[in-house]
Amino acid sequence: MKVKDIFRDLRKQHNLSQDEMAAKLFVTRQAVSRWETGETVPAIETLALISKTFGVSINTLLGQPSELYCQACGMPLKDGDIVRQPDGSFDEDYCKYCVVDGKYVGPDTVEGMIEVCVPHMGMPEEAARAFLREQLPKLKHWRKAEE
C-alpha cells in the first residue's frame, strides 16, 4: 500500500475530516491533504505523534511490511501486539505479552518460553517444540541472555 493511501485510510478509519485530523496533529488541513495526495510525507516528529495518537507503528505508516517478530517469543508483530513503552512510544522488538510497563515479564529460559508458546502454535506439539528450539536462540532477547 502506498504511504498516501495509508494516511487517508487511517483518517477515514477514525471518521475524521482532514480538518479534524489536522487539529489532532497540530498541523494544517493542507498538510494532511498533501500527505494524502503523496505530495509530501510528515516530518519524523509528526510521524511519532501520528503513531502515538492513532496506535500504529511508524513502520506501518511508511508502508513497510510488518515483518517484525517479538525478539523474545518470536510472535509476528502486528500493530495491536507491539509493546508500548511507558512514554507511549512503540518498542518494535517485543510484543505486549513479553514486556509490560517497559519490563520483560516472560520466562527466564528458552525452555520456559517454549512451554508458554507451544499451545499457541497451531501445529503438532513436537514440531512446535523443534521449531522453537531452533528459532528462539536466534532472537535478540536470548542472544543477550547468553552473553
mmCIF file of N, CA and C in Angstrom:
data_model
loop_
_atom_site.group_PDB
_atom_site.id
_atom_site.type_symbol
_atom_site.label_atom_id
_atom_site.label_comp_id
_atom_site.label_asym_id
_atom_site.label_seq_id
_atom_site.Cartn_x
_atom_site.Cartn_y
_atom_site.Cartn_z
ATOM 1 N N MET A 1 0.847 -1.168 0.000
ATOM 2 C CA MET A 1 0.000 0.000 0.000
ATOM 3 C C MET A 1 0.901 1.244 0.000
ATOM 4 N N LYS A 2 0.508 2.251 -0.723
ATOM 5 C CA LYS A 2 1.272 3.489 -0.802
ATOM 6 C C LYS A 2 1.066 4.313 0.466
ATOM 7 N N VAL A 3 2.113 5.067 0.823
ATOM 8 C CA VAL A 3 2.070 5.881 2.029
ATOM 9 C C VAL A 3 0.867 6.824 2.021
ATOM 10 N N LYS A 4 0.606 7.447 0.878
ATOM 11 C CA LYS A 4 -0.526 8.391 0.808
ATOM 12 C C LYS A 4 -1.852 7.695 1.138
ATOM 13 N N ASP A 5 -1.994 6.452 0.698
ATOM 14 C CA ASP A 5 -3.223 5.706 0.977
ATOM 15 C C ASP A 5 -3.326 5.325 2.448
ATOM 16 N N ILE A 6 -2.200 5.071 3.070
ATOM 17 C CA ILE A 6 -2.187 4.720 4.493
ATOM 18 C C ILE A 6 -2.731 5.877 5.325
ATOM 19 N N PHE A 7 -2.276 7.103 5.004
ATOM 20 C CA PHE A 7 -2.754 8.259 5.769
ATOM 21 C C PHE A 7 -4.240 8.503 5.544
ATOM 22 N N ARG A 8 -4.696 8.396 4.311
ATOM 23 C CA ARG A 8 -6.121 8.591 4.020
ATOM 24 C C ARG A 8 -6.953 7.537 4.745
ATOM 25 N N ASP A 9 -6.517 6.270 4.650
ATOM 26 C CA ASP A 9 -7.269 5.190 5.299
ATOM 27 C C ASP A 9 -7.293 5.344 6.814
ATOM 28 N N LEU A 10 -6.176 5.760 7.387
ATOM 29 C CA LEU A 10 -6.116 5.968 8.829
ATOM 30 C C LEU A 10 -7.104 7.046 9.261
ATOM 31 N N ARG A 11 -7.133 8.128 8.516
ATOM 32 C CA ARG A 11 -8.065 9.224 8.829
ATOM 33 C C ARG A 11 -9.510 8.732 8.727
ATOM 34 N N LYS A 12 -9.810 8.007 7.669
ATOM 35 C CA LYS A 12 -11.182 7.531 7.466
ATOM 36 C C LYS A 12 -11.583 6.481 8.502
ATOM 37 N N GLN A 13 -10.640 5.629 8.916
ATOM 38 C CA GLN A 13 -10.939 4.630 9.950
ATOM 39 C C GLN A 13 -11.372 5.289 11.249
ATOM 40 N N HIS A 14 -10.849 6.477 11.493
ATOM 41 C CA HIS A 14 -11.178 7.194 12.721
ATOM 42 C C HIS A 14 -12.282 8.230 12.505
ATOM 43 N N ASN A 15 -12.923 8.149 11.329
ATOM 44 C CA ASN A 15 -14.040 9.040 10.996
ATOM 45 C C ASN A 15 -13.695 10.516 11.201
ATOM 46 N N LEU A 16 -12.537 10.914 10.698
ATOM 47 C CA LEU A 16 -12.087 12.292 10.836
ATOM 48 C C LEU A 16 -12.065 12.988 9.481
ATOM 49 N N SER A 17 -12.405 14.247 9.483
ATOM 50 C CA SER A 17 -12.192 15.068 8.289
ATOM 51 C C SER A 17 -10.715 15.453 8.268
ATOM 52 N N GLN A 18 -10.271 16.012 7.159
ATOM 53 C CA GLN A 18 -8.888 16.482 7.110
ATOM 54 C C GLN A 18 -8.664 17.558 8.161
ATOM 55 N N ASP A 19 -9.656 18.443 8.350
ATOM 56 C CA ASP A 19 -9.549 19.494 9.365
ATOM 57 C C ASP A 19 -9.409 18.900 10.773
ATOM 58 N N GLU A 20 -10.217 17.892 11.069
ATOM 59 C CA GLU A 20 -10.176 17.271 12.398
ATOM 60 C C GLU A 20 -8.849 16.563 12.650
ATOM 61 N N MET A 21 -8.358 15.866 11.627
ATOM 62 C CA MET A 21 -7.071 15.188 11.771
ATOM 63 C C MET A 21 -5.955 16.213 11.966
ATOM 64 N N ALA A 22 -6.012 17.272 11.192
ATOM 65 C CA ALA A 22 -5.005 18.324 11.308
ATOM 66 C C ALA A 22 -4.990 18.905 12.727
ATOM 67 N N ALA A 23 -6.149 19.131 13.289
ATOM 68 C CA ALA A 23 -6.232 19.690 14.648
ATOM 69 C C ALA A 23 -5.614 18.742 15.671
ATOM 70 N N LYS A 24 -5.865 17.437 15.525
ATOM 71 C CA LYS A 24 -5.306 16.454 16.452
ATOM 72 C C LYS A 24 -3.784 16.427 16.383
ATOM 73 N N LEU A 25 -3.246 16.720 15.191
ATOM 74 C CA LEU A 25 -1.805 16.596 14.968
ATOM 75 C C LEU A 25 -1.074 17.935 14.953
ATOM 76 N N PHE A 26 -1.819 19.008 15.213
ATOM 77 C CA PHE A 26 -1.222 20.351 15.269
ATOM 78 C C PHE A 26 -0.558 20.747 13.952
ATOM 79 N N VAL A 27 -1.221 20.404 12.839
ATOM 80 C CA VAL A 27 -0.761 20.796 11.503
ATOM 81 C C VAL A 27 -1.944 21.427 10.771
ATOM 82 N N THR A 28 -1.706 21.886 9.569
ATOM 83 C CA THR A 28 -2.791 22.475 8.787
ATOM 84 C C THR A 28 -3.539 21.400 8.007
ATOM 85 N N ARG A 29 -4.756 21.741 7.596
ATOM 86 C CA ARG A 29 -5.522 20.834 6.749
ATOM 87 C C ARG A 29 -4.763 20.598 5.443
ATOM 88 N N GLN A 30 -4.082 21.624 4.946
ATOM 89 C CA GLN A 30 -3.323 21.492 3.703
ATOM 90 C C GLN A 30 -2.202 20.460 3.848
ATOM 91 N N ALA A 31 -1.589 20.398 5.036
ATOM 92 C CA ALA A 31 -0.544 19.390 5.261
ATOM 93 C C ALA A 31 -1.137 17.988 5.144
ATOM 94 N N VAL A 32 -2.286 17.769 5.773
ATOM 95 C CA VAL A 32 -2.953 16.462 5.687
ATOM 96 C C VAL A 32 -3.292 16.154 4.230
ATOM 97 N N SER A 33 -3.796 17.126 3.519
ATOM 98 C CA SER A 33 -4.137 16.942 2.113
ATOM 99 C C SER A 33 -2.904 16.544 1.299
ATOM 100 N N ARG A 34 -1.776 17.203 1.548
ATOM 101 C CA ARG A 34 -0.544 16.885 0.809
ATOM 102 C C ARG A 34 -0.054 15.476 1.125
ATOM 103 N N TRP A 35 -0.239 15.015 2.380
ATOM 104 C CA TRP A 35 0.144 13.645 2.710
ATOM 105 C C TRP A 35 -0.716 12.669 1.919
ATOM 106 N N GLU A 36 -2.017 12.977 1.837
ATOM 107 C CA GLU A 36 -2.965 12.058 1.190
ATOM 108 C C GLU A 36 -2.844 12.060 -0.330
ATOM 109 N N THR A 37 -2.266 13.097 -0.902
ATOM 110 C CA THR A 37 -2.054 13.114 -2.353
ATOM 111 C C THR A 37 -0.666 12.598 -2.711
ATOM 112 N N GLY A 38 0.170 12.372 -1.700
ATOM 113 C CA GLY A 38 1.512 11.876 -1.940
ATOM 114 C C GLY A 38 2.511 12.974 -2.278
ATOM 115 N N GLU A 39 2.071 14.215 -2.146
ATOM 116 C CA GLU A 39 2.946 15.355 -2.448
ATOM 117 C C GLU A 39 4.081 15.462 -1.430
ATOM 118 N N THR A 40 3.775 15.183 -0.160
ATOM 119 C CA THR A 40 4.772 15.213 0.913
ATOM 120 C C THR A 40 4.484 14.078 1.890
ATOM 121 N N VAL A 41 5.414 13.874 2.822
ATOM 122 C CA VAL A 41 5.193 12.971 3.946
ATOM 123 C C VAL A 41 5.470 13.764 5.220
ATOM 124 N N PRO A 42 4.875 13.371 6.317
ATOM 125 C CA PRO A 42 5.091 14.104 7.570
ATOM 126 C C PRO A 42 6.548 14.050 8.028
ATOM 127 N N ALA A 43 6.940 15.072 8.753
ATOM 128 C CA ALA A 43 8.253 15.083 9.397
ATOM 129 C C ALA A 43 8.298 13.968 10.437
ATOM 130 N N ILE A 44 9.490 13.562 10.818
ATOM 131 C CA ILE A 44 9.644 12.451 11.753
ATOM 132 C C ILE A 44 8.932 12.714 13.080
ATOM 133 N N GLU A 45 8.966 13.958 13.557
ATOM 134 C CA GLU A 45 8.274 14.284 14.807
ATOM 135 C C GLU A 45 6.765 14.087 14.661
ATOM 136 N N THR A 46 6.249 14.444 13.484
ATOM 137 C CA THR A 46 4.814 14.284 13.239
ATOM 138 C C THR A 46 4.467 12.809 13.087
ATOM 139 N N LEU A 47 5.356 12.032 12.444
ATOM 140 C CA LEU A 47 5.131 10.588 12.348
ATOM 141 C C LEU A 47 5.041 9.971 13.746
ATOM 142 N N ALA A 48 5.911 10.421 14.649
ATOM 143 C CA ALA A 48 5.879 9.905 16.021
ATOM 144 C C ALA A 48 4.551 10.256 16.699
ATOM 145 N N LEU A 49 4.067 11.462 16.474
ATOM 146 C CA LEU A 49 2.789 11.882 17.061
ATOM 147 C C LEU A 49 1.628 11.086 16.452
ATOM 148 N N ILE A 50 1.653 10.885 15.141
ATOM 149 C CA ILE A 50 0.605 10.085 14.484
ATOM 150 C C ILE A 50 0.616 8.673 15.051
ATOM 151 N N SER A 51 1.800 8.102 15.192
ATOM 152 C CA SER A 51 1.952 6.756 15.733
ATOM 153 C C SER A 51 1.327 6.654 17.117
ATOM 154 N N LYS A 52 1.655 7.608 17.966
ATOM 155 C CA LYS A 52 1.153 7.597 19.342
ATOM 156 C C LYS A 52 -0.352 7.874 19.395
ATOM 157 N N THR A 53 -0.812 8.823 18.602
ATOM 158 C CA THR A 53 -2.222 9.230 18.616
ATOM 159 C C THR A 53 -3.151 8.141 18.089
ATOM 160 N N PHE A 54 -2.712 7.467 17.021
ATOM 161 C CA PHE A 54 -3.597 6.510 16.359
ATOM 162 C C PHE A 54 -3.222 5.045 16.613
ATOM 163 N N GLY A 55 -2.168 4.803 17.391
ATOM 164 C CA GLY A 55 -1.817 3.435 17.768
ATOM 165 C C GLY A 55 -1.303 2.577 16.635
ATOM 166 N N VAL A 56 -0.531 3.164 15.730
ATOM 167 C CA VAL A 56 0.095 2.390 14.656
ATOM 168 C C VAL A 56 1.591 2.674 14.671
ATOM 169 N N SER A 57 2.371 1.701 14.254
ATOM 170 C CA SER A 57 3.820 1.892 14.255
ATOM 171 C C SER A 57 4.251 2.789 13.101
ATOM 172 N N ILE A 58 5.371 3.434 13.259
ATOM 173 C CA ILE A 58 5.930 4.246 12.180
ATOM 174 C C ILE A 58 6.231 3.350 10.989
ATOM 175 N N ASN A 59 6.645 2.134 11.256
ATOM 176 C CA ASN A 59 6.896 1.154 10.201
ATOM 177 C C ASN A 59 5.651 1.000 9.316
ATOM 178 N N THR A 60 4.496 0.882 9.934
ATOM 179 C CA THR A 60 3.238 0.757 9.202
ATOM 180 C C THR A 60 2.912 2.043 8.456
ATOM 181 N N LEU A 61 3.111 3.186 9.115
ATOM 182 C CA LEU A 61 2.807 4.470 8.473
ATOM 183 C C LEU A 61 3.615 4.684 7.201
ATOM 184 N N LEU A 62 4.812 4.150 7.170
ATOM 185 C CA LEU A 62 5.666 4.322 5.996
ATOM 186 C C LEU A 62 5.475 3.224 4.958
ATOM 187 N N GLY A 63 4.485 2.380 5.180
ATOM 188 C CA GLY A 63 4.120 1.392 4.173
ATOM 189 C C GLY A 63 5.024 0.192 4.092
ATOM 190 N N GLN A 64 5.849 0.002 5.100
ATOM 191 C CA GLN A 64 6.739 -1.144 5.087
ATOM 192 C C GLN A 64 5.991 -2.348 5.623
ATOM 193 N N PRO A 65 6.199 -3.494 5.000
ATOM 194 C CA PRO A 65 5.501 -4.679 5.505
ATOM 195 C C PRO A 65 5.950 -4.978 6.933
ATOM 196 N N SER A 66 4.998 -5.370 7.741
ATOM 197 C CA SER A 66 5.306 -5.681 9.132
ATOM 198 C C SER A 66 5.940 -7.056 9.236
ATOM 199 N N GLU A 67 7.211 -7.116 8.915
ATOM 200 C CA GLU A 67 7.956 -8.360 9.068
ATOM 201 C C GLU A 67 8.682 -8.326 10.409
ATOM 202 N N LEU A 68 7.986 -7.843 11.400
ATOM 203 C CA LEU A 68 8.559 -7.728 12.728
ATOM 204 C C LEU A 68 8.140 -8.927 13.558
ATOM 205 N N TYR A 69 9.072 -9.388 14.405
ATOM 206 C CA TYR A 69 8.811 -10.523 15.280
ATOM 207 C C TYR A 69 9.280 -10.164 16.672
ATOM 208 N N CYS A 70 8.533 -10.588 17.663
ATOM 209 C CA CYS A 70 8.945 -10.378 19.039
ATOM 210 C C CYS A 70 10.298 -11.044 19.237
ATOM 211 N N GLN A 71 11.222 -10.309 19.804
ATOM 212 C CA GLN A 71 12.577 -10.815 19.980
ATOM 213 C C GLN A 71 12.734 -11.671 21.235
ATOM 214 N N ALA A 72 11.617 -12.035 21.859
ATOM 215 C CA ALA A 72 11.648 -12.973 22.979
ATOM 216 C C ALA A 72 10.880 -14.255 22.646
ATOM 217 N N CYS A 73 9.639 -14.106 22.128
ATOM 218 C CA CYS A 73 8.819 -15.296 21.861
ATOM 219 C C CYS A 73 8.719 -15.646 20.380
ATOM 220 N N GLY A 74 9.093 -14.723 19.508
ATOM 221 C CA GLY A 74 9.057 -14.990 18.075
ATOM 222 C C GLY A 74 7.715 -14.732 17.414
ATOM 223 N N MET A 75 6.742 -14.229 18.156
ATOM 224 C CA MET A 75 5.417 -13.974 17.593
ATOM 225 C C MET A 75 5.488 -12.857 16.548
ATOM 226 N N PRO A 76 4.825 -13.041 15.392
ATOM 227 C CA PRO A 76 4.767 -11.943 14.418
ATOM 228 C C PRO A 76 4.066 -10.743 15.060
ATOM 229 N N LEU A 77 4.628 -9.561 14.852
ATOM 230 C CA LEU A 77 4.078 -8.364 15.473
ATOM 231 C C LEU A 77 3.228 -7.580 14.497
ATOM 232 N N LYS A 78 1.986 -7.417 14.854
ATOM 233 C CA LYS A 78 1.088 -6.513 14.154
ATOM 234 C C LYS A 78 0.919 -5.315 15.073
ATOM 235 N N ASP A 79 0.362 -4.234 14.560
ATOM 236 C CA ASP A 79 0.291 -3.019 15.365
ATOM 237 C C ASP A 79 -0.341 -3.221 16.737
ATOM 238 N N GLY A 80 -1.365 -4.045 16.850
ATOM 239 C CA GLY A 80 -2.016 -4.239 18.141
ATOM 240 C C GLY A 80 -1.221 -5.066 19.123
ATOM 241 N N ASP A 81 -0.171 -5.740 18.651
ATOM 242 C CA ASP A 81 0.624 -6.608 19.514
ATOM 243 C C ASP A 81 1.949 -5.988 19.937
ATOM 244 N N ILE A 82 2.363 -4.918 19.270
ATOM 245 C CA ILE A 82 3.644 -4.295 19.588
ATOM 246 C C ILE A 82 3.537 -3.602 20.934
ATOM 247 N N VAL A 83 4.542 -3.808 21.759
ATOM 248 C CA VAL A 83 4.523 -3.233 23.110
ATOM 249 C C VAL A 83 4.721 -1.720 23.038
ATOM 250 N N ARG A 84 4.042 -1.053 23.943
ATOM 251 C CA ARG A 84 4.240 0.388 24.112
ATOM 252 C C ARG A 84 5.058 0.593 25.379
ATOM 253 N N GLN A 85 6.012 1.483 25.280
ATOM 254 C CA GLN A 85 6.815 1.852 26.439
ATOM 255 C C GLN A 85 5.980 2.760 27.339
ATOM 256 N N PRO A 86 6.408 2.960 28.579
ATOM 257 C CA PRO A 86 5.637 3.826 29.487
ATOM 258 C C PRO A 86 5.380 5.231 28.923
ATOM 259 N N ASP A 87 6.257 5.729 28.030
ATOM 260 C CA ASP A 87 6.043 7.064 27.445
ATOM 261 C C ASP A 87 5.080 7.043 26.259
ATOM 262 N N GLY A 88 4.553 5.843 25.917
ATOM 263 C CA GLY A 88 3.597 5.719 24.821
ATOM 264 C C GLY A 88 4.222 5.362 23.489
ATOM 265 N N SER A 89 5.541 5.378 23.395
ATOM 266 C CA SER A 89 6.202 5.040 22.140
ATOM 267 C C SER A 89 6.186 3.517 21.937
ATOM 268 N N PHE A 90 6.310 3.107 20.686
ATOM 269 C CA PHE A 90 6.347 1.690 20.372
ATOM 270 C C PHE A 90 7.754 1.145 20.545
ATOM 271 N N ASP A 91 7.857 -0.090 21.005
ATOM 272 C CA ASP A 91 9.117 -0.829 21.025
ATOM 273 C C ASP A 91 8.903 -1.999 20.078
ATOM 274 N N GLU A 92 9.405 -1.866 18.861
ATOM 275 C CA GLU A 92 9.127 -2.862 17.830
ATOM 276 C C GLU A 92 9.950 -4.135 17.988
ATOM 277 N N ASP A 93 10.608 -4.305 19.136
ATOM 278 C CA ASP A 93 11.344 -5.540 19.407
ATOM 279 C C ASP A 93 10.518 -6.560 20.180
ATOM 280 N N TYR A 94 9.478 -6.099 20.881
ATOM 281 C CA TYR A 94 8.761 -7.013 21.758
ATOM 282 C C TYR A 94 7.250 -6.898 21.630
ATOM 283 N N CYS A 95 6.580 -7.997 21.980
ATOM 284 C CA CYS A 95 5.118 -7.996 21.990
ATOM 285 C C CYS A 95 4.629 -7.563 23.368
ATOM 286 N N LYS A 96 3.356 -7.228 23.418
ATOM 287 C CA LYS A 96 2.762 -6.758 24.676
ATOM 288 C C LYS A 96 2.614 -7.875 25.709
ATOM 289 N N TYR A 97 2.855 -9.115 25.310
ATOM 290 C CA TYR A 97 2.770 -10.229 26.244
ATOM 291 C C TYR A 97 4.104 -10.486 26.939
ATOM 292 N N CYS A 98 5.202 -10.076 26.283
ATOM 293 C CA CYS A 98 6.533 -10.312 26.856
ATOM 294 C C CYS A 98 7.067 -9.125 27.643
ATOM 295 N N VAL A 99 6.601 -7.916 27.319
ATOM 296 C CA VAL A 99 7.066 -6.717 28.014
ATOM 297 C C VAL A 99 5.855 -5.918 28.489
ATOM 298 N N VAL A 100 5.852 -5.582 29.761
ATOM 299 C CA VAL A 100 4.776 -4.791 30.361
ATOM 300 C C VAL A 100 5.420 -3.642 31.136
ATOM 301 N N ASP A 101 4.941 -2.427 30.878
ATOM 302 C CA ASP A 101 5.485 -1.236 31.542
ATOM 303 C C ASP A 101 7.000 -1.146 31.421
ATOM 304 N N GLY A 102 7.502 -1.519 30.237
ATOM 305 C CA GLY A 102 8.932 -1.404 29.971
ATOM 306 C C GLY A 102 9.788 -2.515 30.547
ATOM 307 N N LYS A 103 9.159 -3.531 31.160
ATOM 308 C CA LYS A 103 9.925 -4.620 31.778
ATOM 309 C C LYS A 103 9.545 -5.966 31.158
ATOM 310 N N TYR A 104 10.565 -6.781 30.897
ATOM 311 C CA TYR A 104 10.336 -8.126 30.388
ATOM 312 C C TYR A 104 9.656 -8.960 31.466
ATOM 313 N N VAL A 105 8.544 -9.620 31.115
ATOM 314 C CA VAL A 105 7.781 -10.396 32.090
ATOM 315 C C VAL A 105 7.658 -11.870 31.698
ATOM 316 N N GLY A 106 8.345 -12.270 30.645
ATOM 317 C CA GLY A 106 8.251 -13.648 30.173
ATOM 318 C C GLY A 106 9.150 -14.584 30.951
ATOM 319 N N PRO A 107 9.165 -15.838 30.538
ATOM 320 C CA PRO A 107 10.006 -16.845 31.195
ATOM 321 C C PRO A 107 11.488 -16.472 31.107
ATOM 322 N N ASP A 108 12.265 -17.000 32.058
ATOM 323 C CA ASP A 108 13.697 -16.686 32.134
ATOM 324 C C ASP A 108 14.562 -17.576 31.251
ATOM 325 N N THR A 109 13.996 -18.647 30.730
ATOM 326 C CA THR A 109 14.789 -19.573 29.914
ATOM 327 C C THR A 109 14.087 -19.858 28.588
ATOM 328 N N VAL A 110 14.863 -20.305 27.621
ATOM 329 C CA VAL A 110 14.293 -20.702 26.331
ATOM 330 C C VAL A 110 13.290 -21.826 26.545
ATOM 331 N N GLU A 111 13.637 -22.793 27.391
ATOM 332 C CA GLU A 111 12.720 -23.911 27.641
ATOM 333 C C GLU A 111 11.407 -23.421 28.258
ATOM 334 N N GLY A 112 11.493 -22.460 29.138
ATOM 335 C CA GLY A 112 10.281 -21.875 29.721
ATOM 336 C C GLY A 112 9.431 -21.197 28.666
ATOM 337 N N MET A 113 10.081 -20.480 27.751
ATOM 338 C CA MET A 113 9.350 -19.809 26.669
ATOM 339 C C MET A 113 8.699 -20.841 25.752
ATOM 340 N N ILE A 114 9.394 -21.932 25.511
ATOM 341 C CA ILE A 114 8.827 -22.997 24.672
ATOM 342 C C ILE A 114 7.531 -23.509 25.305
ATOM 343 N N GLU A 115 7.550 -23.719 26.607
ATOM 344 C CA GLU A 115 6.342 -24.209 27.300
ATOM 345 C C GLU A 115 5.175 -23.231 27.149
ATOM 346 N N VAL A 116 5.471 -21.939 27.187
ATOM 347 C CA VAL A 116 4.424 -20.925 27.040
ATOM 348 C C VAL A 116 3.900 -20.899 25.606
ATOM 349 N N CYS A 117 4.787 -21.019 24.630
ATOM 350 C CA CYS A 117 4.418 -20.816 23.219
ATOM 351 C C CYS A 117 3.767 -22.021 22.539
ATOM 352 N N VAL A 118 4.189 -23.222 22.897
ATOM 353 C CA VAL A 118 3.725 -24.430 22.188
ATOM 354 C C VAL A 118 2.203 -24.503 22.055
ATOM 355 N N PRO A 119 1.418 -24.253 23.096
ATOM 356 C CA PRO A 119 -0.044 -24.367 22.953
ATOM 357 C C PRO A 119 -0.651 -23.386 21.950
ATOM 358 N N HIS A 120 0.083 -22.334 21.606
ATOM 359 C CA HIS A 120 -0.442 -21.298 20.708
ATOM 360 C C HIS A 120 0.060 -21.425 19.277
ATOM 361 N N MET A 121 0.828 -22.453 18.998
ATOM 362 C CA MET A 121 1.491 -22.560 17.691
ATOM 363 C C MET A 121 0.586 -23.111 16.592
ATOM 364 N N GLY A 122 -0.452 -23.837 16.945
ATOM 365 C CA GLY A 122 -1.344 -24.377 15.919
ATOM 366 C C GLY A 122 -0.690 -25.456 15.079
ATOM 367 N N MET A 123 0.214 -26.196 15.681
ATOM 368 C CA MET A 123 0.877 -27.298 14.972
ATOM 369 C C MET A 123 1.124 -28.425 15.970
ATOM 370 N N PRO A 124 1.463 -29.609 15.491
ATOM 371 C CA PRO A 124 1.734 -30.707 16.424
ATOM 372 C C PRO A 124 2.806 -30.301 17.444
ATOM 373 N N GLU A 125 2.611 -30.759 18.666
ATOM 374 C CA GLU A 125 3.461 -30.329 19.781
ATOM 375 C C GLU A 125 4.948 -30.549 19.517
ATOM 376 N N GLU A 126 5.325 -31.717 19.045
ATOM 377 C CA GLU A 126 6.755 -31.986 18.831
ATOM 378 C C GLU A 126 7.339 -31.118 17.718
ATOM 379 N N ALA A 127 6.555 -30.864 16.682
ATOM 380 C CA ALA A 127 7.024 -29.984 15.597
ATOM 381 C C ALA A 127 7.199 -28.561 16.126
ATOM 382 N N ALA A 128 6.262 -28.113 16.966
ATOM 383 C CA ALA A 128 6.357 -26.776 17.545
ATOM 384 C C ALA A 128 7.585 -26.667 18.440
ATOM 385 N N ARG A 129 7.816 -27.686 19.268
ATOM 386 C CA ARG A 129 8.988 -27.675 20.151
ATOM 387 C C ARG A 129 10.285 -27.630 19.344
ATOM 388 N N ALA A 130 10.368 -28.440 18.302
ATOM 389 C CA ALA A 130 11.584 -28.472 17.474
ATOM 390 C C ALA A 130 11.807 -27.116 16.803
ATOM 391 N N PHE A 131 10.739 -26.540 16.282
ATOM 392 C CA PHE A 131 10.843 -25.241 15.624
ATOM 393 C C PHE A 131 11.331 -24.178 16.617
ATOM 394 N N LEU A 132 10.711 -24.123 17.789
ATOM 395 C CA LEU A 132 11.076 -23.116 18.785
ATOM 396 C C LEU A 132 12.494 -23.319 19.319
ATOM 397 N N ARG A 133 12.917 -24.579 19.512
ATOM 398 C CA ARG A 133 14.290 -24.846 19.978
ATOM 399 C C ARG A 133 15.322 -24.335 18.975
ATOM 400 N N GLU A 134 14.953 -24.383 17.709
ATOM 401 C CA GLU A 134 15.860 -23.893 16.672
ATOM 402 C C GLU A 134 15.816 -22.371 16.556
ATOM 403 N N GLN A 135 14.617 -21.775 16.622
ATOM 404 C CA GLN A 135 14.462 -20.343 16.337
ATOM 405 C C GLN A 135 14.677 -19.409 17.523
ATOM 406 N N LEU A 136 14.199 -19.757 18.698
ATOM 407 C CA LEU A 136 14.279 -18.835 19.829
ATOM 408 C C LEU A 136 15.710 -18.386 20.150
ATOM 409 N N PRO A 137 16.709 -19.285 20.142
ATOM 410 C CA PRO A 137 18.068 -18.833 20.463
ATOM 411 C C PRO A 137 18.627 -17.800 19.475
ATOM 412 N N LYS A 138 18.018 -17.654 18.329
ATOM 413 C CA LYS A 138 18.461 -16.677 17.333
ATOM 414 C C LYS A 138 17.927 -15.274 17.618
ATOM 415 N N LEU A 139 16.919 -15.182 18.483
ATOM 416 C CA LEU A 139 16.282 -13.898 18.764
ATOM 417 C C LEU A 139 17.136 -13.066 19.729
ATOM 418 N N LYS A 140 17.045 -11.757 19.579
ATOM 419 C CA LYS A 140 17.862 -10.798 20.336
ATOM 420 C C LYS A 140 17.805 -11.031 21.847
ATOM 421 N N HIS A 141 16.615 -11.258 22.395
ATOM 422 C CA HIS A 141 16.482 -11.426 23.844
ATOM 423 C C HIS A 141 17.327 -12.587 24.354
ATOM 424 N N TRP A 142 17.300 -13.697 23.646
ATOM 425 C CA TRP A 142 18.004 -14.895 24.100
ATOM 426 C C TRP A 142 19.495 -14.833 23.791
ATOM 427 N N ARG A 143 19.861 -14.144 22.731
ATOM 428 C CA ARG A 143 21.292 -13.940 22.442
ATOM 429 C C ARG A 143 21.925 -13.092 23.535
ATOM 430 N N LYS A 144 21.192 -12.026 23.971
ATOM 431 C CA LYS A 144 21.696 -11.169 25.060
ATOM 432 C C LYS A 144 21.841 -11.968 26.350
ATOM 433 N N ALA A 145 20.906 -12.856 26.607
ATOM 434 C CA ALA A 145 20.932 -13.645 27.839
ATOM 435 C C ALA A 145 22.167 -14.548 27.896
ATOM 436 N N GLU A 146 22.645 -14.954 26.722
ATOM 437 C CA GLU A 146 23.795 -15.848 26.675
ATOM 438 C C GLU A 146 25.118 -15.101 26.799
ATOM 439 N N GLU A 147 25.094 -13.787 26.555
ATOM 440 C CA GLU A 147 26.351 -13.017 26.585
ATOM 441 C C GLU A 147 26.838 -12.755 27.987
#
